[in-house]
mmCIF file of C-alpha atoms in Angstrom:
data_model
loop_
_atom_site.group_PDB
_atom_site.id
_atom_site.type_symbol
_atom_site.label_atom_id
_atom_site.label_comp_id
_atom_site.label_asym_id
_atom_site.label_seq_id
_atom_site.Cartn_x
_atom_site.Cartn_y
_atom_site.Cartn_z
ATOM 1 C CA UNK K 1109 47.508 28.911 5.667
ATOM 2 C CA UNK K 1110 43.841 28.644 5.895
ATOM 3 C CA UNK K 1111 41.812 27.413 8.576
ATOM 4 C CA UNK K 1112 39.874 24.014 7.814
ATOM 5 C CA UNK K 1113 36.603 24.249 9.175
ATOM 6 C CA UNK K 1114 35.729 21.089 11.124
ATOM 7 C CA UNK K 1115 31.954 19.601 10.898
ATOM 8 C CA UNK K 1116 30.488 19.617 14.875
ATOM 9 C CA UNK K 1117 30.143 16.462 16.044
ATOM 10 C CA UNK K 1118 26.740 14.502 15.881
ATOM 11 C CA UNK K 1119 25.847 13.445 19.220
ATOM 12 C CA UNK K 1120 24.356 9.659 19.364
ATOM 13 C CA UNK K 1121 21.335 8.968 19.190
ATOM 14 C CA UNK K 1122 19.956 8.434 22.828
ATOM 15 C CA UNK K 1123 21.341 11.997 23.667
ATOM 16 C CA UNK K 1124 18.661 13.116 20.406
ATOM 17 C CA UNK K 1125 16.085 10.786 22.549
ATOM 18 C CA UNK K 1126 16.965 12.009 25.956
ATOM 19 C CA UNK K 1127 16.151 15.607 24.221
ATOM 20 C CA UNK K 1128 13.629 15.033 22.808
ATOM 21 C CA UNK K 1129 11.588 13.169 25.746
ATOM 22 C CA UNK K 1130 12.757 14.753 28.838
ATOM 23 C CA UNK K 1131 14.209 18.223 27.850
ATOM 24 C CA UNK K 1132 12.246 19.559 30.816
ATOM 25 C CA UNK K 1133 10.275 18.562 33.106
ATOM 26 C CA UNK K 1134 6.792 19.849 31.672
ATOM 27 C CA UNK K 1135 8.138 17.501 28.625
ATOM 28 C CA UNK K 1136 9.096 14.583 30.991
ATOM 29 C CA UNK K 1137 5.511 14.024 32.577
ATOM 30 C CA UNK K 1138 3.973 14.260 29.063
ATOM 31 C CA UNK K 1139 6.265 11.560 28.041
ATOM 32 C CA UNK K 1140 5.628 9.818 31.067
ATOM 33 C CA UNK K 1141 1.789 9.745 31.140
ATOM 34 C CA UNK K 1142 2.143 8.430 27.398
ATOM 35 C CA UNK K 1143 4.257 5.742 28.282
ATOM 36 C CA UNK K 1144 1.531 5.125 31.075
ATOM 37 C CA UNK K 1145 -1.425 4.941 28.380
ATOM 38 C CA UNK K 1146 0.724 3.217 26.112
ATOM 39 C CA UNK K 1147 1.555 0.582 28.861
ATOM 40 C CA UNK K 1148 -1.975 0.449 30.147
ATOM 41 C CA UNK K 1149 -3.315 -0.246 26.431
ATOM 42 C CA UNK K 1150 -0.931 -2.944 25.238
ATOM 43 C CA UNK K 1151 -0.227 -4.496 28.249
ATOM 44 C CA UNK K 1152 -3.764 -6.617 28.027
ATOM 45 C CA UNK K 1153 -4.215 -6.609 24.760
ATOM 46 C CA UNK K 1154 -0.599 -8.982 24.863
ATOM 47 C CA UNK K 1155 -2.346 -10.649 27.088
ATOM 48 C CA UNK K 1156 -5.337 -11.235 25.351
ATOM 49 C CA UNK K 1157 -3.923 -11.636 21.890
ATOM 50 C CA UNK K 1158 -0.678 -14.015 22.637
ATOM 51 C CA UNK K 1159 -0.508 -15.080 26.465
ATOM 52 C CA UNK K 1160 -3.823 -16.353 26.388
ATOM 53 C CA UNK K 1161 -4.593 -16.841 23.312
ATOM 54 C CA UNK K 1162 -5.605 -20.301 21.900
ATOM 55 C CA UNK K 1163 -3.289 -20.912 18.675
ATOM 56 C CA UNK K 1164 -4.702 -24.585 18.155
ATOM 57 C CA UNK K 1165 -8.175 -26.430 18.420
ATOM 58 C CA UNK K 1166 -11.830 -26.232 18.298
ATOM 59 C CA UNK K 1167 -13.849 -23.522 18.787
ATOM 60 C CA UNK K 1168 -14.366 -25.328 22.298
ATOM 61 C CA UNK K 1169 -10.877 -24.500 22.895
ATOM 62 C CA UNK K 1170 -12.247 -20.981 22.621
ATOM 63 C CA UNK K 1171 -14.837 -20.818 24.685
ATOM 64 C CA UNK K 1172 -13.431 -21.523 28.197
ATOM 65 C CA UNK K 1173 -13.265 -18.461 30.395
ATOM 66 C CA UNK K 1174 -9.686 -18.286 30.758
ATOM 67 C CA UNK K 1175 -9.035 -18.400 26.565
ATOM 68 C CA UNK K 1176 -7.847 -15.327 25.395
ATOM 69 C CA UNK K 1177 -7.607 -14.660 20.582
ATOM 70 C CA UNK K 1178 -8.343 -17.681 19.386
ATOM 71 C CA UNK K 1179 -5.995 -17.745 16.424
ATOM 72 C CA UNK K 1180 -6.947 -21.385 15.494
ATOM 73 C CA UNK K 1181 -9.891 -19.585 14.171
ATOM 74 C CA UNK K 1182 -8.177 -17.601 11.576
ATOM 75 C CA UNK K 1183 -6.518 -21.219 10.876
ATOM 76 C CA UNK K 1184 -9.482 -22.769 10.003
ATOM 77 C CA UNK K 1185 -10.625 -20.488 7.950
ATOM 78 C CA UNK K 1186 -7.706 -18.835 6.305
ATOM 79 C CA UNK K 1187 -8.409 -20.052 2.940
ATOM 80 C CA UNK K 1188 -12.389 -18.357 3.191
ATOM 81 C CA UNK K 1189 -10.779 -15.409 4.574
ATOM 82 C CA UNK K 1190 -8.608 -15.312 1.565
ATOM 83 C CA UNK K 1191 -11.027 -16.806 -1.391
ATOM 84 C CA UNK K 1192 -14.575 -16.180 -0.009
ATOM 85 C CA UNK K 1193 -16.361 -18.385 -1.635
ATOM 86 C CA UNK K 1194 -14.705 -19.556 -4.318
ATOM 87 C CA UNK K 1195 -14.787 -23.844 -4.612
ATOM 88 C CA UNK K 1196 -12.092 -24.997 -2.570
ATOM 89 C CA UNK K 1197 -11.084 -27.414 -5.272
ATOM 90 C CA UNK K 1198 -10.121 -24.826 -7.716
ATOM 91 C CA UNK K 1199 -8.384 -22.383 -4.918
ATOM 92 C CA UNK K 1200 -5.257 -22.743 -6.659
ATOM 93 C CA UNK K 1201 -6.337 -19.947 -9.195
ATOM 94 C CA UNK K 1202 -7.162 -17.051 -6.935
ATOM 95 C CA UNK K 1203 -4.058 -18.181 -5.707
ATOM 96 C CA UNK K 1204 -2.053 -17.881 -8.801
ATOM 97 C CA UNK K 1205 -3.633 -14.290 -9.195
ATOM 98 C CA UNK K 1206 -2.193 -13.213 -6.390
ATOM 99 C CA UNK K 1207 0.889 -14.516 -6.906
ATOM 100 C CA UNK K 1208 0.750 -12.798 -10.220
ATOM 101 C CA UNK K 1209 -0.065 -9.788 -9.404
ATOM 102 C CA UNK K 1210 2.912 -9.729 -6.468
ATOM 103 C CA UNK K 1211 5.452 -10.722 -9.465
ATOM 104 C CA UNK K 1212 4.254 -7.668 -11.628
ATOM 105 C CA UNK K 1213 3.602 -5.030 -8.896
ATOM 106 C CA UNK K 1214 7.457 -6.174 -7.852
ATOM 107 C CA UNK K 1215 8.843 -5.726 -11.806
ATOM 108 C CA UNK K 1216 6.907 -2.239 -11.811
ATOM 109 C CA UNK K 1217 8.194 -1.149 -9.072
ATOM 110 C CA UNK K 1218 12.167 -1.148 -9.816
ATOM 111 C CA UNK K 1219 12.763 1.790 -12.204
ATOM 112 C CA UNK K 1220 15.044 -0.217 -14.481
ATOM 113 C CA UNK K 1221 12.737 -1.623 -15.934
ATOM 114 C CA UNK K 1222 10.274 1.246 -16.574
ATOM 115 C CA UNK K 1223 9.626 1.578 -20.236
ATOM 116 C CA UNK K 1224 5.829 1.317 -22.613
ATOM 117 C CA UNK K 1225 6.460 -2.423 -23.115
ATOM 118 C CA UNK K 1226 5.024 -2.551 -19.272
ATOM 119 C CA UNK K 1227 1.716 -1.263 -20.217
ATOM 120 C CA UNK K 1228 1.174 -4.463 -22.939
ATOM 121 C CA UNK K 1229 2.143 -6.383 -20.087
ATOM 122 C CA UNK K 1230 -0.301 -5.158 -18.004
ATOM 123 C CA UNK K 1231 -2.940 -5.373 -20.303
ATOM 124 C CA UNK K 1232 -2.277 -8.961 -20.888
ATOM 125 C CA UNK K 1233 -2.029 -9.712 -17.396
ATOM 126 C CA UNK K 1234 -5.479 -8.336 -16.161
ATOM 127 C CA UNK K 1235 -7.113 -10.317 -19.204
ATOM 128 C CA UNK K 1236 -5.451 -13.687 -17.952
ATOM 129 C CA UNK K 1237 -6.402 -13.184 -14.480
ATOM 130 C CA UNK K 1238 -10.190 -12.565 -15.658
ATOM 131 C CA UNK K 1239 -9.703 -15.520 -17.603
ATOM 132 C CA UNK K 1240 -7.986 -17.854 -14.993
ATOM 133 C CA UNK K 1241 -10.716 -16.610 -12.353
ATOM 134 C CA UNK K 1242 -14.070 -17.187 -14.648
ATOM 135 C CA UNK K 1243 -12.628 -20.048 -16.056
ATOM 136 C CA UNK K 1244 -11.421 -20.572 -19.918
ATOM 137 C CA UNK K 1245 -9.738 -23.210 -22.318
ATOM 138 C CA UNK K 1246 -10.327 -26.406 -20.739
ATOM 139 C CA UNK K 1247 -10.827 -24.936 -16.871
ATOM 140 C CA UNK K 1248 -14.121 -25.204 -15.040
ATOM 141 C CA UNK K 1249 -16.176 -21.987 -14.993
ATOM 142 C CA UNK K 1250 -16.808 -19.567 -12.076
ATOM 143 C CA UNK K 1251 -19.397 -17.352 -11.679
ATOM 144 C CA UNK K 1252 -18.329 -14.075 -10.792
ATOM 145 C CA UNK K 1253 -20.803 -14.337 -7.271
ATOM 146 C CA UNK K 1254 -18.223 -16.784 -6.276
ATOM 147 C CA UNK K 1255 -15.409 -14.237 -6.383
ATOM 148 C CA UNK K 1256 -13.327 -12.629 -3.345
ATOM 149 C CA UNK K 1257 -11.341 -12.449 -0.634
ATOM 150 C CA UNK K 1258 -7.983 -10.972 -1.373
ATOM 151 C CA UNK K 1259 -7.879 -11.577 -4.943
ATOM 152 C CA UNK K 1260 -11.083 -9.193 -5.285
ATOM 153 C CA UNK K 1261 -9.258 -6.242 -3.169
ATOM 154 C CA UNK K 1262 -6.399 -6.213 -5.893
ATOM 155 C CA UNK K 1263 -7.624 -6.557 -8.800
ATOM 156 C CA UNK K 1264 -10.392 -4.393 -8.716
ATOM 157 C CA UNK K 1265 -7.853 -2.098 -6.866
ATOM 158 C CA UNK K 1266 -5.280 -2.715 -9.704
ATOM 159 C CA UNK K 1267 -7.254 -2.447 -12.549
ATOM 160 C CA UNK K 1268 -9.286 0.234 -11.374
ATOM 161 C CA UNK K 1269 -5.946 2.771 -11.277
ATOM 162 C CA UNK K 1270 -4.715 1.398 -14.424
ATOM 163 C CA UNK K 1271 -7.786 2.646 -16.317
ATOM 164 C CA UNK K 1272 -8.233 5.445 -14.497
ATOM 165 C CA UNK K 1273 -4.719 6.874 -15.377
ATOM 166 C CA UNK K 1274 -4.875 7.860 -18.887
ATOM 167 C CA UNK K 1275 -8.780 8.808 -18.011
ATOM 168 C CA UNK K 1276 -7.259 11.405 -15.572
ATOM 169 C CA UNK K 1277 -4.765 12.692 -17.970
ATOM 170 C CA UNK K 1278 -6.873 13.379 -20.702
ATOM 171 C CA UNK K 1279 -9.638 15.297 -17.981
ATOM 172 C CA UNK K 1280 -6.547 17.266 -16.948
ATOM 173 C CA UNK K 1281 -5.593 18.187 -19.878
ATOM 174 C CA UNK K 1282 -8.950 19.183 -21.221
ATOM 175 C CA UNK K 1283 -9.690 20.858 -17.633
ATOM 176 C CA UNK K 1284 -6.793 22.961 -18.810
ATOM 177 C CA UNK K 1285 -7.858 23.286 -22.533
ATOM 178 C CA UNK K 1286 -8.955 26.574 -24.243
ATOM 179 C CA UNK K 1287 -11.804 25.365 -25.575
ATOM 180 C CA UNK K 1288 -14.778 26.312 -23.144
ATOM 181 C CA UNK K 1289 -17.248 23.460 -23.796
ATOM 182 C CA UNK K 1290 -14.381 20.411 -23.411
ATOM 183 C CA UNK K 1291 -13.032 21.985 -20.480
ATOM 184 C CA UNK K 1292 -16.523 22.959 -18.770
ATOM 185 C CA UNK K 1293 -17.457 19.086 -19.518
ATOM 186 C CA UNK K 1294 -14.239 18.127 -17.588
ATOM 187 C CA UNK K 1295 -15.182 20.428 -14.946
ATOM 188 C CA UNK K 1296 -18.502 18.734 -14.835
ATOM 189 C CA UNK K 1297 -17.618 15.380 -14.957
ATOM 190 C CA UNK K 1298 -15.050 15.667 -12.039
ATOM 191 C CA UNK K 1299 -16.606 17.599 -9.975
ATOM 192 C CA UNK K 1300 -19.537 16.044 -9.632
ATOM 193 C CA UNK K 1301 -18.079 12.402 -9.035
ATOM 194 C CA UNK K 1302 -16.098 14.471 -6.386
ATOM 195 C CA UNK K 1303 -19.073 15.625 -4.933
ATOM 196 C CA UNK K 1304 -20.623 12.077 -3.990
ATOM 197 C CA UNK K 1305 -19.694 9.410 -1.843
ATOM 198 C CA UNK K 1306 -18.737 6.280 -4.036
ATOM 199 C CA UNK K 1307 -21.368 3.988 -2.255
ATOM 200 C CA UNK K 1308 -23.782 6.116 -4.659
ATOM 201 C CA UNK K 1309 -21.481 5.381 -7.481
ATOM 202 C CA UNK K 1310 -21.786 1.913 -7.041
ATOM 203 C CA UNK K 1311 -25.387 2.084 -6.611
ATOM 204 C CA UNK K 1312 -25.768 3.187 -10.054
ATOM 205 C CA UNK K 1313 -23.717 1.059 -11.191
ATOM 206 C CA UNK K 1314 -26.090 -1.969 -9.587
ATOM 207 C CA UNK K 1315 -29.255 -0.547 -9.940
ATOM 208 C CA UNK K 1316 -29.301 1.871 -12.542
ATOM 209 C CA UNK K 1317 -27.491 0.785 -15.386
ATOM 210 C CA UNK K 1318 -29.361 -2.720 -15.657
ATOM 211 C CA UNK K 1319 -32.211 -0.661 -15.768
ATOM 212 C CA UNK K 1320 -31.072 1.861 -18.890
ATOM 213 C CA UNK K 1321 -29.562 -1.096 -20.972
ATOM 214 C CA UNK K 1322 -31.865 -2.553 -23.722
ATOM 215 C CA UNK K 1323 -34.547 -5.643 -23.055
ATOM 216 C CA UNK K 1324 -31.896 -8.628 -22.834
ATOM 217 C CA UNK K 1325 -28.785 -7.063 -22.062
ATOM 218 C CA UNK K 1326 -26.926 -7.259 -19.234
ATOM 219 C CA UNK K 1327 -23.272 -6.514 -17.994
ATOM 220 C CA UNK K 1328 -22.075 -8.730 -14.631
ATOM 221 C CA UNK K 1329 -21.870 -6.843 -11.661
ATOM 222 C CA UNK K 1330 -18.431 -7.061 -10.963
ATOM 223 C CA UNK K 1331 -17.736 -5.463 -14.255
ATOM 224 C CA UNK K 1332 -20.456 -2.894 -13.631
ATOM 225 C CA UNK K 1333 -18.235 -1.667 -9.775
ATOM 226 C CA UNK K 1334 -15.162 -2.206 -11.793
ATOM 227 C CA UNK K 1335 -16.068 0.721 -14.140
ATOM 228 C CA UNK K 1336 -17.812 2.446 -11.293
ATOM 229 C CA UNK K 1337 -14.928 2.456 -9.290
ATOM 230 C CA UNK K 1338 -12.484 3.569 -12.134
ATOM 231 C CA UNK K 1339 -14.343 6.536 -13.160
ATOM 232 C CA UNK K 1340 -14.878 7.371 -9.340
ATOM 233 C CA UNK K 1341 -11.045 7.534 -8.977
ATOM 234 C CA UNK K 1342 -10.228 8.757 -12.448
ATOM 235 C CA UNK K 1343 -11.936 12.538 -11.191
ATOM 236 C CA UNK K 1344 -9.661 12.488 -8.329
ATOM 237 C CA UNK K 1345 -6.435 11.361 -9.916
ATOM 238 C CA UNK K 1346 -7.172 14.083 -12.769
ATOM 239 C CA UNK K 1347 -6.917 16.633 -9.842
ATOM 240 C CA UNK K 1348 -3.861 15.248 -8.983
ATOM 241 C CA UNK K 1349 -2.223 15.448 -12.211
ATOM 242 C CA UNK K 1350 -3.560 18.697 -13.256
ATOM 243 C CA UNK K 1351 -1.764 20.002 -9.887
ATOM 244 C CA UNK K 1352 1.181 18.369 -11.431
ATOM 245 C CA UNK K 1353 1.246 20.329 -14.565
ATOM 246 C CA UNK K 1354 0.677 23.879 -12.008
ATOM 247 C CA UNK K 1355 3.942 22.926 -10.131
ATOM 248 C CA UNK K 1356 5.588 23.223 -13.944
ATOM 249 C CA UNK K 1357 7.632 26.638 -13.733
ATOM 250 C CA UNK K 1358 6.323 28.870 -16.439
ATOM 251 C CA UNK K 1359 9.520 28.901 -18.007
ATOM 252 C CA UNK K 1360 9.891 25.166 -18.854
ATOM 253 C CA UNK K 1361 6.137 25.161 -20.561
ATOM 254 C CA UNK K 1362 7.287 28.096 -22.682
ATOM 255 C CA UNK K 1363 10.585 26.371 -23.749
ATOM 256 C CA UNK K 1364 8.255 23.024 -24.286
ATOM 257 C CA UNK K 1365 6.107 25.047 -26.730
ATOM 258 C CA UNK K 1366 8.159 27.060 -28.285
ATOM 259 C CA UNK K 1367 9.791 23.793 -29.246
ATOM 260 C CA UNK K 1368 6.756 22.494 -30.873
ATOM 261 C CA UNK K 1369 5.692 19.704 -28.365
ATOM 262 C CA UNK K 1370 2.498 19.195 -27.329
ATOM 263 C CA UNK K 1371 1.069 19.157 -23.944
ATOM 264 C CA UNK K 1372 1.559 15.315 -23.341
ATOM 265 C CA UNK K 1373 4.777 15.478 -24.404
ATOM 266 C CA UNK K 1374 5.736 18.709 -22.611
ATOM 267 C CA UNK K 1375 4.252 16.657 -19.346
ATOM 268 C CA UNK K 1376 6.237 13.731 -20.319
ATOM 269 C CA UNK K 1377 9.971 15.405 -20.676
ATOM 270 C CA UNK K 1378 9.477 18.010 -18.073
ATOM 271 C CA UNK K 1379 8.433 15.264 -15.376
ATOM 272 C CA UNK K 1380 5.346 16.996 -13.613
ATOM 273 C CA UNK K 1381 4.026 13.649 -12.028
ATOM 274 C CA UNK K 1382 7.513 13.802 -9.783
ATOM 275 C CA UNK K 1383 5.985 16.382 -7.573
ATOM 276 C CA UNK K 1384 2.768 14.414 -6.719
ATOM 277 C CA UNK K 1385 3.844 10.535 -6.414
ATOM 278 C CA UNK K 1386 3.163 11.135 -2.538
ATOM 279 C CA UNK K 1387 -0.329 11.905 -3.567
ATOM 280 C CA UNK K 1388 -0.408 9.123 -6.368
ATOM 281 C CA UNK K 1389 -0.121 6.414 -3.766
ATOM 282 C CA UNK K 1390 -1.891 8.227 -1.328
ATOM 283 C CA UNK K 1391 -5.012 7.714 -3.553
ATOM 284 C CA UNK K 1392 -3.916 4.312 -4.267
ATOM 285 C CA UNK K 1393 -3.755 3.317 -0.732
ATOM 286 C CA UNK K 1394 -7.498 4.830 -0.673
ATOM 287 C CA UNK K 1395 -8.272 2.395 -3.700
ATOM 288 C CA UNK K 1396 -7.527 -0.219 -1.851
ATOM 289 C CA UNK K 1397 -8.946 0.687 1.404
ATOM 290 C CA UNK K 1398 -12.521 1.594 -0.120
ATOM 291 C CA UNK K 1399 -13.005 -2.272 -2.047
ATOM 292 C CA UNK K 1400 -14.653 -3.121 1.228
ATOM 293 C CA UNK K 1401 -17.837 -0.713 0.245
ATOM 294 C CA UNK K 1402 -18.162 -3.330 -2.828
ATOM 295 C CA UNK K 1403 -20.016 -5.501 -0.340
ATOM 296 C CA UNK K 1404 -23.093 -3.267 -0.305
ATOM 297 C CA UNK K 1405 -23.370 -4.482 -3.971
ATOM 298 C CA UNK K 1406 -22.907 -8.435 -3.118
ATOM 299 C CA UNK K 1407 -19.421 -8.556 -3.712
ATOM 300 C CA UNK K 1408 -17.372 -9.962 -1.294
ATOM 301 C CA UNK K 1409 -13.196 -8.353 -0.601
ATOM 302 C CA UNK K 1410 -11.038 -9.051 2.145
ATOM 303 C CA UNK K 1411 -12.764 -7.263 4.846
ATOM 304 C CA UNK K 1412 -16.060 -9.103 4.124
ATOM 305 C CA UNK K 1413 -15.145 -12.741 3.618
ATOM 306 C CA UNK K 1414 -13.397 -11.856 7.413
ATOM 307 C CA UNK K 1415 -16.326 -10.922 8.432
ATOM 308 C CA UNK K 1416 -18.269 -13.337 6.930
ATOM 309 C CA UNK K 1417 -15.841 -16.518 8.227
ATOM 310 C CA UNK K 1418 -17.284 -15.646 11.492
ATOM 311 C CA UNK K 1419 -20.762 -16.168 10.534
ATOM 312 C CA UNK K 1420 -20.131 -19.927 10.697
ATOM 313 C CA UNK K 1421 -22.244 -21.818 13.172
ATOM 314 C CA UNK K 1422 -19.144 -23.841 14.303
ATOM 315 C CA UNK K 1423 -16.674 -20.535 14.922
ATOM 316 C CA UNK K 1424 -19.752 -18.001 15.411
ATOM 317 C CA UNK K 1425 -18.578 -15.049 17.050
ATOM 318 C CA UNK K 1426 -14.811 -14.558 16.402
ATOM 319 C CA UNK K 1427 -15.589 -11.376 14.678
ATOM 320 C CA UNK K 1428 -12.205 -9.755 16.389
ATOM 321 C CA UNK K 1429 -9.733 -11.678 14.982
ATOM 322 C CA UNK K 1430 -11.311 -11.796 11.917
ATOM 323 C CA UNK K 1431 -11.015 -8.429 12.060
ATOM 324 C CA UNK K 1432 -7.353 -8.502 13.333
ATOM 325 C CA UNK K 1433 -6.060 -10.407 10.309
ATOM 326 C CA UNK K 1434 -7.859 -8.525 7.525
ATOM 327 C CA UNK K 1435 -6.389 -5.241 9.482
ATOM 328 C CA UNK K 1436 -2.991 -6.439 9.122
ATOM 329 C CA UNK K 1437 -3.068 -7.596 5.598
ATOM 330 C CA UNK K 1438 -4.111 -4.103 4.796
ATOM 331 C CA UNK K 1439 -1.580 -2.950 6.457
ATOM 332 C CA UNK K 1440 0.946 -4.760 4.781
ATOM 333 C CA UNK K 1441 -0.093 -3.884 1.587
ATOM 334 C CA UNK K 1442 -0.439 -0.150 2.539
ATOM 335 C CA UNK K 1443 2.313 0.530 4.794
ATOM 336 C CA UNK K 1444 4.716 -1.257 1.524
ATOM 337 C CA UNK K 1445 2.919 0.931 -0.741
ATOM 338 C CA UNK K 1446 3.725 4.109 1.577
ATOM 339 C CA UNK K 1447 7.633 2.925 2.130
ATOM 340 C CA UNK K 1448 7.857 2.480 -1.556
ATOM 341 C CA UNK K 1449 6.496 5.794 -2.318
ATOM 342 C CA UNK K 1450 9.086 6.994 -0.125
ATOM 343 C CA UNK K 1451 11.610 4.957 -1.232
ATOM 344 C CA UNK K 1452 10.783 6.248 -4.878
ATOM 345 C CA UNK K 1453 10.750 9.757 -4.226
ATOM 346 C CA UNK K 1454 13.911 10.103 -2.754
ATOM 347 C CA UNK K 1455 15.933 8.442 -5.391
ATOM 348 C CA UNK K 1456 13.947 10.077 -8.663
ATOM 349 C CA UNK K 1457 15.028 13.505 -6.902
ATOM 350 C CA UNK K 1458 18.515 12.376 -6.064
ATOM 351 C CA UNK K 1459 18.498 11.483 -9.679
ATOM 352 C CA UNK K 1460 17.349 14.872 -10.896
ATOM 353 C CA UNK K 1461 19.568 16.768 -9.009
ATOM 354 C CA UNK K 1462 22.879 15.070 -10.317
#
């Protein structure tokens, strides 16, 4: 009769804690003095930011000596915060972007319902949210210097990975090519947009190109940081994907060849983006993060309408909460992003392995 081998048992969780804090007592003061700083930290900023803090009011309210956040600042001015200065009458369309762009980043993201027919759908979405945003077929015009807020940070954030996908692919693929002059121009081209900051990029893209385009012709600045910030990011996603198509074992390229299938197909069927979604939304995140430098060009994101709401002679000074909201909107976009990521990785491998 043979023996049945039992699993050990898993011992609960505050025994892992217990462990892992105070398995010694070198380990117990460092886990004590950082419960210390911890404590000594949050302790008055919960004071500051909800014991004392001034939810409703004027910025009177704010101003006596015992007041700690005043929150009824980022009430008054939660709609500039989130549309900049875009007439308050016609804040229902920013609004609808966003709430566009939430119902297609939540279709994307559930693999059921991957397939091409996204990508028309995409297409026609960022068209219709230029359109509903500048104004079109009956709606009142907006100039594009009245753009921002949160609307700004996604779309341009959006938009500029979409187009820089299929940019990337093709300079990894050419990076890889064995033709010398396509893949030394790929070199060229993405290593020297790797090599500068992208607050240069968008200074070309506002003071340079106006001044190489013909007598008379002239692109709006939005458009101009859109494309700067899509070829920025298209050099470092095509890093990206090119390591991609080195974690490929040599084995499965030689079967994809031999086959007949060209490269884009052989990096469609063989999967090579699984290995690098961590660094796929990794840049993403950065995307996101790095709209704020788009106010150096007189476009106003997120972080800059905050800043900006502050600015007002009858809340001047709040620049900490203003600060404190934009923060955690970023957050919430990033630290979804990251979980997702996570999420995603786990169940395409799961799914590979069976």
């Amino acid at each position: 009769m043979s023996q049945i081998e039992l699993a050990p048992p898993v011992a609960p969780d505050w025994h892992r804690w217990r462990e892992g804090l105070f398995n010694g007592w070198a380990n117990g003061l460092v886990t004590l003095a950082t419960l210390a700083a911890i404590l000594w930290i949050a302790l008055p900023f919960v004071r500051w930011a909800v014991i004392d803090a001034v939810w409703t009011g004027t910025a009177a309210d704010c101003a006596t000596e015992t007041a700690g956040a005043c929150w009824a600042f980022v009430g008054a001015k939660f709609r500039f915060m989130l549309f900049a200065f875009f007439p308050p009458p016609l804040q229902w369309r920013p609004a609808l972007v966003i709430a566009l762009i939430a119902a297609l980043l939540t279709i994307s993201a559930i693999p059921r319902f991957w397939s091409f027919r996204l990508v028309p759908v995409w297409l026609l979405a960022l068209v219709g949210i230029w359109l509903l945003m500048a104004g079109t077929s009956g709606l009142e015009p907006v100039s594009t210097n009245h753009w921002g807020g949160l609307p700004i940070t996604l779309t341009v954030s959006i938009a500029g990975l979409a187009f820089a996908f299929p940019i990337a692919l093709l300079l990894a693929l050419a990076r890889q090519s064995d033709m010398g002059l396509v893949r030394s121009l790929a070199i060229a081209f993405i290593e020297v947009l790797r090599g500068v900051p992208m607050i240069a990029v968008l200074y070309v893209a506002m003071l340079i190109v106006p001044m190489a385009l013909p007598s008379g012709a002239a692109i709006d600045k939005l458009l101009r940081a859109q494309i700067g910030v899509t070829l920025f990011f298209s050099a470092y996603l095509a890093e990206i994907i090119r390591a991609g198509l080195q974690v490929i074992p040599a084995g499965q390229k030689e079967a994809a060849l031999s086959l007949g299938l060209s490269r884009i197909q052989m990096l469609r069927l063989v999967e090579a983006l699984r290995a690098v979604i961590p660094a796929i939304v990794n840049l993403s995140i950065g995307i996101v993060l790095n709209t704020s430098l788009l106010a150096v060009i007189g476009i106003y994101d997120l972080l800059n309408a905050a800043k900006t709401s502050a600015t007002d002679p009858a809340w001047l000074g709040f620049y900490s909460e203003a600060y404190i909201f934009a923060a955690l909107v970023y957050f919430a976009i990033c630290f979804s992003g990251s979980r997702y990521s996570l999420w995603l990785e786990k169940k395409l491998n799961g799914a590979h392995r069976r």
